[in-house]
Coordinates of C-alpha atoms (C1' of nucleotides) in Angstrom, one line a residue:
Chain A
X1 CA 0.0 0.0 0.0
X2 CA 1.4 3.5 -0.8
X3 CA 2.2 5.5 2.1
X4 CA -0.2 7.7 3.9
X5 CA 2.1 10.6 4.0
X6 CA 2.6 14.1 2.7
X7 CA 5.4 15.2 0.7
X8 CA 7.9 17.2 3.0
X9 CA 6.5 20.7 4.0
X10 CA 3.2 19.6 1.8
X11 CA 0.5 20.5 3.8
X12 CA -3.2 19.7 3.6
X13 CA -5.8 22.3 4.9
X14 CA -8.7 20.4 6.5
X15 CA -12.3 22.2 6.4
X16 CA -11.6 24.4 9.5
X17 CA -8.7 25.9 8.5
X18 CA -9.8 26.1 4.9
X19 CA -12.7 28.3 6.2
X20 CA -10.4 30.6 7.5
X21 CA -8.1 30.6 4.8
X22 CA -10.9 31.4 2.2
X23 CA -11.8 34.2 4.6
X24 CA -8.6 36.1 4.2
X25 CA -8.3 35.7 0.9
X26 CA -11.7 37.0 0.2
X27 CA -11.1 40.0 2.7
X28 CA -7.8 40.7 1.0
X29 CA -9.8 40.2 -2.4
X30 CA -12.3 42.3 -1.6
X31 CA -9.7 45.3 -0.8
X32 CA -8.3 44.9 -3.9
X33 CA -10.7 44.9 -6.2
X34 CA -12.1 48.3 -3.9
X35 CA -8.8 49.4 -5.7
X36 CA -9.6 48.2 -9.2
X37 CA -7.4 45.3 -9.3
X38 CA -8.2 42.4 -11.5
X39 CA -7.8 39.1 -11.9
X40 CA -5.0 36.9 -12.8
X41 CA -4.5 33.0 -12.5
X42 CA -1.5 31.7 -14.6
X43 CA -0.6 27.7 -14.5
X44 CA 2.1 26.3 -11.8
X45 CA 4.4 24.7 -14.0
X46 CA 6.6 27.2 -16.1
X47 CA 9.6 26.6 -18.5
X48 CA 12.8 26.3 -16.2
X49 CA 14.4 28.6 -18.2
X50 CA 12.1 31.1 -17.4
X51 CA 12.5 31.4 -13.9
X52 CA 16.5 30.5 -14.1
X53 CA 18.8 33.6 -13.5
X54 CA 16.4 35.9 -11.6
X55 CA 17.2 34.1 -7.9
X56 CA 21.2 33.8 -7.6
X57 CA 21.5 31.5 -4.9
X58 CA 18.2 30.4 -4.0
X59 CA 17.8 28.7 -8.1
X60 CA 18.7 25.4 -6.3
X61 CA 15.5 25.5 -4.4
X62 CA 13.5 25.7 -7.6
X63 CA 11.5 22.8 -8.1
X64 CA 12.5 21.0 -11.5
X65 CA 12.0 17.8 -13.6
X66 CA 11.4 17.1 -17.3
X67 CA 7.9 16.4 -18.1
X68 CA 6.9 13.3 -19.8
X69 CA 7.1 15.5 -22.7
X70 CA 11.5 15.4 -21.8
X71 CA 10.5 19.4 -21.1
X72 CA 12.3 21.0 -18.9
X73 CA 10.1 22.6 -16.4
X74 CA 9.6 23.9 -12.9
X75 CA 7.1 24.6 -10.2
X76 CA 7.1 28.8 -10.2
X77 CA 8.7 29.8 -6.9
X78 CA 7.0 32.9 -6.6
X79 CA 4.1 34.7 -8.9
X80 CA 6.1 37.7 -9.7
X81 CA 8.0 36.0 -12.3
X82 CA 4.8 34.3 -14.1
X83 CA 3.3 37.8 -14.3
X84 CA 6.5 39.3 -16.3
X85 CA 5.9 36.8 -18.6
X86 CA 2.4 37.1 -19.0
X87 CA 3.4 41.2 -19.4
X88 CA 5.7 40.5 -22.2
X89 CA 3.4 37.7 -24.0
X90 CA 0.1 39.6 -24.0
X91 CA 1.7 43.0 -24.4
X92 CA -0.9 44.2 -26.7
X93 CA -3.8 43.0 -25.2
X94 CA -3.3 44.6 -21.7
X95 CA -3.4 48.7 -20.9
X96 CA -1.0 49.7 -19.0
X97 CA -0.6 50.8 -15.9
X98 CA -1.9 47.9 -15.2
X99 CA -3.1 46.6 -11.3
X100 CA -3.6 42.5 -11.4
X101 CA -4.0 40.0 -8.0
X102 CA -3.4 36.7 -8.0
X103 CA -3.6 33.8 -5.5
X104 CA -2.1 30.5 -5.7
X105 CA 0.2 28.1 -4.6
X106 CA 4.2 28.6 -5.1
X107 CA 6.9 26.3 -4.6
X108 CA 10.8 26.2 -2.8
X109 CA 12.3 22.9 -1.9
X110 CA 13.8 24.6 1.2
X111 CA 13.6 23.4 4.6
X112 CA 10.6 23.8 6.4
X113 CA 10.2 25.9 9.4
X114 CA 8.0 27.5 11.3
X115 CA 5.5 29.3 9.2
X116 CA 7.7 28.8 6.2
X117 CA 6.5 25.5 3.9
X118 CA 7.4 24.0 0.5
X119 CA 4.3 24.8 -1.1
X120 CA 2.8 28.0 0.0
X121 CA 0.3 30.2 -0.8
X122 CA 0.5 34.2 -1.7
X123 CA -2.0 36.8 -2.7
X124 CA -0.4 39.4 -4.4
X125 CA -1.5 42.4 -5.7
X126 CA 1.2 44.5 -8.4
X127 CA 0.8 47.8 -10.4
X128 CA 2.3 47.4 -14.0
X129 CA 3.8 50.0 -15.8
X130 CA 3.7 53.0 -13.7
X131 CA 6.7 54.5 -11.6
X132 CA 4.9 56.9 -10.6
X133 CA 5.2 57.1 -6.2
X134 CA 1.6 56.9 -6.3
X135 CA 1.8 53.4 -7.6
X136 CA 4.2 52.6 -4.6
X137 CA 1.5 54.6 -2.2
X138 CA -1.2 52.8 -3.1
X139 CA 0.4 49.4 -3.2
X140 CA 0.7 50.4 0.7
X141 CA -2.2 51.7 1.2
X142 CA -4.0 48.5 0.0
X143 CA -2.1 46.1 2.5
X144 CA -2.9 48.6 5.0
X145 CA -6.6 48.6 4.3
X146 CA -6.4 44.4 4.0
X147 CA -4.9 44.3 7.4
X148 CA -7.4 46.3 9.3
X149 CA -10.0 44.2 7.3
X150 CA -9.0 41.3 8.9
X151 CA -8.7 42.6 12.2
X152 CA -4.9 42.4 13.0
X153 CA -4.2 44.6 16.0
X154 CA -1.0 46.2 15.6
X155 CA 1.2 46.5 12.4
X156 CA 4.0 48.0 11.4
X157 CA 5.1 48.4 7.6
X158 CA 9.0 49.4 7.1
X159 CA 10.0 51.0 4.4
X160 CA 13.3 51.7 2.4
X161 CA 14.9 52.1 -0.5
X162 CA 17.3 50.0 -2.1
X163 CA 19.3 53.4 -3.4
X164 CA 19.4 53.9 0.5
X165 CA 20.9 51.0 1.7
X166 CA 23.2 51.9 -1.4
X167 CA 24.0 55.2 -0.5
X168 CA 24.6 53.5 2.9
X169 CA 27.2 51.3 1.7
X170 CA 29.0 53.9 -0.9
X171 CA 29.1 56.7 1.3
X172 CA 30.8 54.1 3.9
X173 CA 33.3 53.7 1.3
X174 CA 32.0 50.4 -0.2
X175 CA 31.6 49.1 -3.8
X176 CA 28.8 47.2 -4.9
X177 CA 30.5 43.4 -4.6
X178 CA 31.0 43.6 -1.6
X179 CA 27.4 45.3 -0.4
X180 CA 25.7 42.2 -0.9
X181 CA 26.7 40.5 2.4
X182 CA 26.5 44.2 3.8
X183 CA 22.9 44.4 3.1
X184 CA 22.0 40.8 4.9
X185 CA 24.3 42.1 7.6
X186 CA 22.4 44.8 8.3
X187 CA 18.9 43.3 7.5
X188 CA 19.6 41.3 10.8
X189 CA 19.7 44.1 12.6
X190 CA 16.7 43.4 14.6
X191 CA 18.1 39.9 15.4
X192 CA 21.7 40.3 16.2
X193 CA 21.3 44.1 17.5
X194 CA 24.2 46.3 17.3
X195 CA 27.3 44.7 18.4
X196 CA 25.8 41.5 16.8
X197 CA 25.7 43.2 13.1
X198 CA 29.2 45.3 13.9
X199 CA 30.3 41.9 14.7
X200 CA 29.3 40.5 11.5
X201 CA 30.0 43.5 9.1
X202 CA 34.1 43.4 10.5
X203 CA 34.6 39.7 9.7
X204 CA 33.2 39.9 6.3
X205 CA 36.1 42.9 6.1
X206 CA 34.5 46.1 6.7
X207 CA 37.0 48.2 8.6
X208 CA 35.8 49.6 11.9
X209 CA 34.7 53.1 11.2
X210 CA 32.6 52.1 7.7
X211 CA 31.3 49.6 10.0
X212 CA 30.6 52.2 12.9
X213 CA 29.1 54.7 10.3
X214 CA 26.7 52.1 8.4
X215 CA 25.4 51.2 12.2
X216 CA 24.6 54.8 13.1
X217 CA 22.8 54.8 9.6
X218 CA 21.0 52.0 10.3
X219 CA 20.0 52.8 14.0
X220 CA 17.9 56.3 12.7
X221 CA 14.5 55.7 13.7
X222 CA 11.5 57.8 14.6
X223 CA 9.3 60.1 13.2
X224 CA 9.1 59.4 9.1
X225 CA 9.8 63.0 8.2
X226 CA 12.8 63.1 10.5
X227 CA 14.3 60.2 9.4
X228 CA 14.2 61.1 5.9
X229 CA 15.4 64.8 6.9
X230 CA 17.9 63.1 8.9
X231 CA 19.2 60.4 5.8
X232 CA 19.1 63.5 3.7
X233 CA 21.5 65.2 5.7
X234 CA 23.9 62.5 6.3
X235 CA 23.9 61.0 2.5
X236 CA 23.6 64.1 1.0
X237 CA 27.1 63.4 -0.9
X238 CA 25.4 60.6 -2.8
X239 CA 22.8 61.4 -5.6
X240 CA 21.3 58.3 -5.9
X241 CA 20.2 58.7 -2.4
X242 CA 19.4 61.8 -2.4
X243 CA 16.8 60.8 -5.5
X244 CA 15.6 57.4 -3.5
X245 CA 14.6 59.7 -0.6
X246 CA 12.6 62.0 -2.3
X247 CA 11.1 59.5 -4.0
X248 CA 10.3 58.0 -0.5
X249 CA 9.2 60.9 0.8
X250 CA 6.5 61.5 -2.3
X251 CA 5.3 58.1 -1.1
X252 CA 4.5 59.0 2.6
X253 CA 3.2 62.3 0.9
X254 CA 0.8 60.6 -1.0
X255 CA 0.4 58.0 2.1
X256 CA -0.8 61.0 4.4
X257 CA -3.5 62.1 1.3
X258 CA -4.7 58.4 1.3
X259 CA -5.5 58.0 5.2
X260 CA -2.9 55.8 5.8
X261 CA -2.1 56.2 9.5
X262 CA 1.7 57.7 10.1
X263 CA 1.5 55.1 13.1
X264 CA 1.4 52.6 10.3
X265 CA 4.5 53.0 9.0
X266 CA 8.3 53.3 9.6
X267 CA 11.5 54.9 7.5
X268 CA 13.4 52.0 8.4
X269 CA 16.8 52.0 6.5
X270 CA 18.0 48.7 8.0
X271 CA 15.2 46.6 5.8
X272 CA 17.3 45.1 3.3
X273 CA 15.4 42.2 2.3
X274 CA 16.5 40.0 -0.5
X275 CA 16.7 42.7 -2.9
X276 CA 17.5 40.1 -6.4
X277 CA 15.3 42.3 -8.1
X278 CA 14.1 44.9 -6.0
X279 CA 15.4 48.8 -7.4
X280 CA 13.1 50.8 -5.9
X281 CA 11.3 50.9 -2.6
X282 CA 11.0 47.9 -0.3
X283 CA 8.7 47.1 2.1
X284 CA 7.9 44.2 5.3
X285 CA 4.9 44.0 7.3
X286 CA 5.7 42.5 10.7
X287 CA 3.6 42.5 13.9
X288 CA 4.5 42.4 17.3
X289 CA 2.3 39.9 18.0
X290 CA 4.3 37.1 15.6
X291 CA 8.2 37.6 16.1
X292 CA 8.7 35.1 13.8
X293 CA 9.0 36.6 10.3
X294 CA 7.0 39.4 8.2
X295 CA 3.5 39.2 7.5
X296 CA 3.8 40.0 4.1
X297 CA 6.6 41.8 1.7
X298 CA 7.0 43.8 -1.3
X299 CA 8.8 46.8 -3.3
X300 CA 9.6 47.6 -6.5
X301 CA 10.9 45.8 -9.5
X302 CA 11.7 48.2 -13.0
X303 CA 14.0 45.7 -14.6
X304 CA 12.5 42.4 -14.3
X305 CA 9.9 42.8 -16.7
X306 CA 11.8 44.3 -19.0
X307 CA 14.3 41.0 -18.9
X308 CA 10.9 39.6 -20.7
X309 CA 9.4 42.0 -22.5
X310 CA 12.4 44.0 -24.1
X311 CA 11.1 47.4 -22.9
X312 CA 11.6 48.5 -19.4
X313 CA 8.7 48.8 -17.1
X314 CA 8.4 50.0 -14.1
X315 CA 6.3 47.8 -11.5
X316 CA 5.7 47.5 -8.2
X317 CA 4.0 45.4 -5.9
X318 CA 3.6 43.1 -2.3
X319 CA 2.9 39.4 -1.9
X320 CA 0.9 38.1 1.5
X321 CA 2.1 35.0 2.5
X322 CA -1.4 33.3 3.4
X323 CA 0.0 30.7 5.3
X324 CA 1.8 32.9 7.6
X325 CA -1.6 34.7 8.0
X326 CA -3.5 32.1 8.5
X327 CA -1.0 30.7 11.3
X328 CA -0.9 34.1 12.7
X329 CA -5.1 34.3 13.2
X330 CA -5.2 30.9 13.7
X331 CA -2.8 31.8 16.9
X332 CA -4.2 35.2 17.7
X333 CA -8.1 34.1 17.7
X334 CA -8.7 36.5 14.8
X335 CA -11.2 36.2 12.1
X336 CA -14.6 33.6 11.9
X337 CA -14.2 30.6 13.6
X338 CA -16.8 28.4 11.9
X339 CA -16.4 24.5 11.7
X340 CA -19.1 24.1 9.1
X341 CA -20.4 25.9 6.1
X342 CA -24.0 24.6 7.3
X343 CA -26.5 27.0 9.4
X344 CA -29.4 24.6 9.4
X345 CA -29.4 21.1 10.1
X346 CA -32.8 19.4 8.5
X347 CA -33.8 15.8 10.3
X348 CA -35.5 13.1 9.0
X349 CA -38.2 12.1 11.6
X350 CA -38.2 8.6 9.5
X351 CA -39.0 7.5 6.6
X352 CA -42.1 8.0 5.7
X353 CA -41.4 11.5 6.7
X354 CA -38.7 11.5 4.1
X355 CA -40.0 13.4 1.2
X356 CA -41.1 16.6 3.5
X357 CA -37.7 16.9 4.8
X358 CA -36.4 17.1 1.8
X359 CA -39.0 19.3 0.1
X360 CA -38.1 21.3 3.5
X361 CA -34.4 21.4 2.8
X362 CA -34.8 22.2 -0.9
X363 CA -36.7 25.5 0.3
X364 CA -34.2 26.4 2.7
X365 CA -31.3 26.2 0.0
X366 CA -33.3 28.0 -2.9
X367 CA -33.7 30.8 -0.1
X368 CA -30.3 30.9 0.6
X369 CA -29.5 29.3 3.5
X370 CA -27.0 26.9 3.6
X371 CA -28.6 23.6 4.6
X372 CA -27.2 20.0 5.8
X373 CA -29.8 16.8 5.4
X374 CA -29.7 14.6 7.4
X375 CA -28.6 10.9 5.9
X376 CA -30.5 8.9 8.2
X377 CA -34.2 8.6 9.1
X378 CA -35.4 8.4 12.8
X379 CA -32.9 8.0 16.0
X380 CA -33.3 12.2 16.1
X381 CA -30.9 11.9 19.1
X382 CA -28.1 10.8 16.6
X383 CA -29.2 13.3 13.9
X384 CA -29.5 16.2 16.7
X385 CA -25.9 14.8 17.9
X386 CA -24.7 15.2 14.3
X387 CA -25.4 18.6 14.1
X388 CA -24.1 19.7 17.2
X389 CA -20.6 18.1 16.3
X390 CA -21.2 19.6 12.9
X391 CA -21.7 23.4 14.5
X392 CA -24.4 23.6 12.7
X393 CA -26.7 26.0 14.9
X394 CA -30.5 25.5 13.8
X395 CA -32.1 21.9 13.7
X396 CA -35.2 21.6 12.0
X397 CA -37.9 18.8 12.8
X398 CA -40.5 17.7 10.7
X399 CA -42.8 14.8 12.8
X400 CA -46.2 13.9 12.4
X401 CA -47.5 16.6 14.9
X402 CA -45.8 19.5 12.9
X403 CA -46.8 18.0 9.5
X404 CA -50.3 18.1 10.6
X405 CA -50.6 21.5 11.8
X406 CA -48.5 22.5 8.8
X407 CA -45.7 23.5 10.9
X408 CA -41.7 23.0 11.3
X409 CA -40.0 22.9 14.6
X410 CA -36.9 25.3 14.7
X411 CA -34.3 24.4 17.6
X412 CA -31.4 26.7 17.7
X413 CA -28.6 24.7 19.5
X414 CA -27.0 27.7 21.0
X415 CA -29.2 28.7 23.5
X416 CA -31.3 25.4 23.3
X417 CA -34.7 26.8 23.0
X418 CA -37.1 25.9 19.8
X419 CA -40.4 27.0 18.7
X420 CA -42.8 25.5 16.3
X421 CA -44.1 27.9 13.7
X422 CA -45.5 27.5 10.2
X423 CA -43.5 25.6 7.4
X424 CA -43.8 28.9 5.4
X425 CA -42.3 31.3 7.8
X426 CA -39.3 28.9 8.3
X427 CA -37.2 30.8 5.7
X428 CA -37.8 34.4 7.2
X429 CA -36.9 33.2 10.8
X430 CA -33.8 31.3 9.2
X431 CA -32.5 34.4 7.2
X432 CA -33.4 37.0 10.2
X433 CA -31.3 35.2 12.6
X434 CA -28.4 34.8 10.6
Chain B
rG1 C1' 23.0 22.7 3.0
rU2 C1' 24.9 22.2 8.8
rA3 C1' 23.7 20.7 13.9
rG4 C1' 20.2 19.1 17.7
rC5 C1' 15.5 17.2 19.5
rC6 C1' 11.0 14.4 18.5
rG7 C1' 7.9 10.2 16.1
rU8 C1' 3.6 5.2 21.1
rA9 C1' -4.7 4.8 20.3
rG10 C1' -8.3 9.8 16.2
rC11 C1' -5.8 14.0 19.5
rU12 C1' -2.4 15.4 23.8
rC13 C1' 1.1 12.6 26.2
rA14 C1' 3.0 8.4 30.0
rA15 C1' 5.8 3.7 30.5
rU16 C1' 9.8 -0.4 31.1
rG17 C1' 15.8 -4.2 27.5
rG18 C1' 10.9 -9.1 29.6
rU19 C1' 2.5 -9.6 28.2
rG20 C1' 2.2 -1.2 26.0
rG21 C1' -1.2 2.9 29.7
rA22 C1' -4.1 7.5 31.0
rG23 C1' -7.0 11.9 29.8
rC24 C1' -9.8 13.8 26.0
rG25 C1' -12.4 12.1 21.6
rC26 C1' -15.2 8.0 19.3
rC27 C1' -19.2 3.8 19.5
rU28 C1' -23.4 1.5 22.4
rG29 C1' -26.9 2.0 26.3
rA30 C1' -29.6 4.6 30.4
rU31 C1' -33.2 8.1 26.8
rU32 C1' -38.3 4.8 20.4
rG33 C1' -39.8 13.3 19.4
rU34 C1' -34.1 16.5 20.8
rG35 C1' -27.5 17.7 20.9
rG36 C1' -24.3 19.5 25.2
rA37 C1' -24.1 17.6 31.2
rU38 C1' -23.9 12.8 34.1
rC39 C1' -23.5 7.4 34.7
rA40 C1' -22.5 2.4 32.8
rG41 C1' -20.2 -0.5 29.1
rG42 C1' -17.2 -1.0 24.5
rA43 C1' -14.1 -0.5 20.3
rG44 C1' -9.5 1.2 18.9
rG45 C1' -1.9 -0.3 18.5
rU46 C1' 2.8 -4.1 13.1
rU47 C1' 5.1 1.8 19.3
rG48 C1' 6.5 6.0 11.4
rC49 C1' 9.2 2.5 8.0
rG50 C1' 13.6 -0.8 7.1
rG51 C1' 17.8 -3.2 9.0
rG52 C1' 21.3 -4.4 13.1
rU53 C1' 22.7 -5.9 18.4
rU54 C1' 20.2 -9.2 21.9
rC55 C1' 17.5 -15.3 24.4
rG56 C1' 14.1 -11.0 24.0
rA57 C1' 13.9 -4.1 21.3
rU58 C1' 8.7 0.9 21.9
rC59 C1' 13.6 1.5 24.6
rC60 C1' 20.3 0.5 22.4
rC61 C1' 22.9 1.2 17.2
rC62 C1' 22.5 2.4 11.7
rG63 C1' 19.6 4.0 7.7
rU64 C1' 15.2 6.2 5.8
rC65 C1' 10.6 9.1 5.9
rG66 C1' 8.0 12.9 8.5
rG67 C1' 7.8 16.8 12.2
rU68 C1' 10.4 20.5 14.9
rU69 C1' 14.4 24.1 16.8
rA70 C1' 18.8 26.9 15.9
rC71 C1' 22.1 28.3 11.9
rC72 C1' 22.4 29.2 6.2
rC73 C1' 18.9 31.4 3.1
rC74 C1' 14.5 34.0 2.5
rA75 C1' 12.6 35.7 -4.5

RNA sequence: GUAGCCGUAGCUCAAUGGUGGAGCGCCUGAUUGUGGAUCAGGAGGUUGCGGGUUCGAUCCCCGUCGGUUACCCCA
């Protein structure tokens, strides 16, 4: 017999979590399209070739094989990469700027950890063809929105630049090679703290004082204007920087315009993130509650598209990593709690009594209410049990008293009390108590 | 990729180199027009899988699969 087993970091979602899974994604949903996004699903396998030379390191946790076809293909790691090439192939069927979402599974063969998985789940949301910081804004103004939607208590967005944490590095007298390890030096900051990250930055061979002066960069925190004033001051001497941080500071411009809380957000020039592809503004979501990892991530990407498409354009955008979320609710009590998708539980008094209680539960569901049948015919203890494990709140009875007098018994399993009333006012009472 | 820990009933976990237990859950009944609470009874195990040591392994050793923690990495 084959073995009852999931593939490594494979999960299944059983119905309770499934509920709350299609929860967020229909809250997160729902604040995008408020923003005009549309629609996007594109298929899980891709061409290796297509997703090779966009990850550096990480292309040995892509998921290959050749297909029975001898193709060679991959499971998409992310659904950033899937939407360049949909960019570049329907080119002139799609008006840019355009704002897509997409939800679906992607795929790493890396080890699994703690609200990290093999196949996982993302709903992202991107802006195509637009560089304008009202694009970035809006991109944060949307997970904002989706994160008060689903109830999450406190948040926290970060945002930098890449050009910053460039500036950083040049104007500590770095060149680009070595910044690399610089950037995940310093993108530990909140991990290792400050003689941790000094520590790190001198063995990889930063001398003392470029170390000491890329740590008093990293450390400025506070108010958003300030920092930016502050950054502005101190990396003045590099023009790159100078541009990323008026281009940041159009973003928390446009931020303020939108509603989006200043206590929402942080000028955080430690966030590195991975950065592969980033060129523009990046961005993590953490909160408190949940030390371990971001909620969600994003920034902006102008090159990667154009790798596909031959043109450059601009785009930027955020993935939510729904199993994170769900794991965070999950933990937090957040959200609907359901166990079923049922709110009325129709018995079967026996079976002669059959054919009302299924006229009975056809009514119910052409009105709208979700409705389980019961299987079996008399024993109402077991079919009264069945709901209650169920979670199915209202039980309905239909016996030889009721039938006569034309009437259904409504029991609502919460409180316990139940009424008879007439089979034709069953509906109303259903849909008003919902 | 490196190192550690874990894997026993549906779930959470005990146990001993010598016939594997509890709580919760589940099933049946008390209760042939009503769930939860109570009481009584019952079912349920190749101790993840494979190999080795041993008279004998759930326990010790090796491998493997899965989970998990810290590193690495995190598009």
């Amino acid at each position: 017999m084959a073995k009852v087993q999931n593939i490594k970091g494979m999960r299944d979602h059983l119905p309770q979590a499934m509920l709350l899974r299609q929860h967020i994604v229909a809250t997160v949903q729902r604040v995008a399209e408020r923003y005009g996004f549309e629609p996007l699903q594109t298929p899980v396998v891709e061409y290796a070739e297509l997703l090779e030379g966009k990850l550096g390191d990480d292309e040995k946790l892509i998921y290959r094989f050749a297909d029975h076809g001898d193709r060679n293909v991959a499971l998409r790691y992310d659904q950033t990469v899937p939407l360049a090439r949909v960019v570049a192939q329907y080119a002139g069927q799609l008006t840019l700027p355009w704002r897509r979402y997409a939800y679906g599974p992607s795929y790493r063969g890396e080890r699994p950890a703690r609200g990290r998985y093999r196949e996982f789940y993302q709903f992202d949301a991107d802006i195509v063809g637009s560089s304008s910081p009202l694009a970035d804004a809006e991109i944060v103004a949307l997970l904002s929105d989706a994160l008060e939607a689903l109830g999450f208590p406190g948040f926290t967005t970060m945002l930098n630049h890449r050009q910053v944490i460039g500036g950083i590095a040049r104007t500590s007298g770095l060149d680009e090679t070595a910044a690399g390890g610089v950037y995940r030096a310093i993108d530990k900051f909140d991990k290792l703290g400050v003689d941790g990250v000094n520590t790190e930055l001198v063995r990889m061979g930063v001398n003392s004082a470029a170390a000491d002066q890329i740590l008093a960069l990293v450390q400025i925190d506070g108010d958003p204007n300030a920092v930016l004033t502050e950054l502005e001051a101190r990396l003045a001497a590099d023009t790159r920087a100078v541009a990323a941080l008026a281009n940041l500071r159009a973003i928390i411009v446009a931020l303020d315009a939108m509603g989006v809380s200043p206590s929402r957000y942080r000028i955080a020039p430690r966030l590195a993130r991975g950065l592969s592809y980033y060129t523009g503004l990046v961005f993590e979501t953490s909160t408190p509650h949940w030390p371990a990892g971001s909620l969600l991530g994003g920034g902006r990407y102008d090159e990667l598209i154009g790798q596909f498409a031959g043109r450059p354009i601009p785009t930027v955008g955020l993935a939510f990593g729904l199993d994170r979320l769900h794991d965070v609710m999950a933990e937090l009590g957040l959200g609907p709690r359901p166990t079923t998708t049922a709110v009325a539980f129709v018995t079967i008094f026996g079976p002669e009594h059959t054919a009302a209680s299924l006229a009975l539960a056809r009514a119910l569901r052409a009105g709208g209410v979700n409705t389980l049948l019961s299987l079996e015919t008399g024993a109402l203890g077991k079919q009264f049990k069945e709901a209650d494990r169920k979670g199915v709140r209202y039980v309905l009875v239909l016996g030889p008293d009721e039938l006569t007098r034309g009437e259904v018994v409504l029991k609502d399993l919460r409180g316990g009390d139940q009424r008879s009333l007439p089979q034709a006012e069953v509906l109303a009472a259903l849909l008003a108590a919902r």
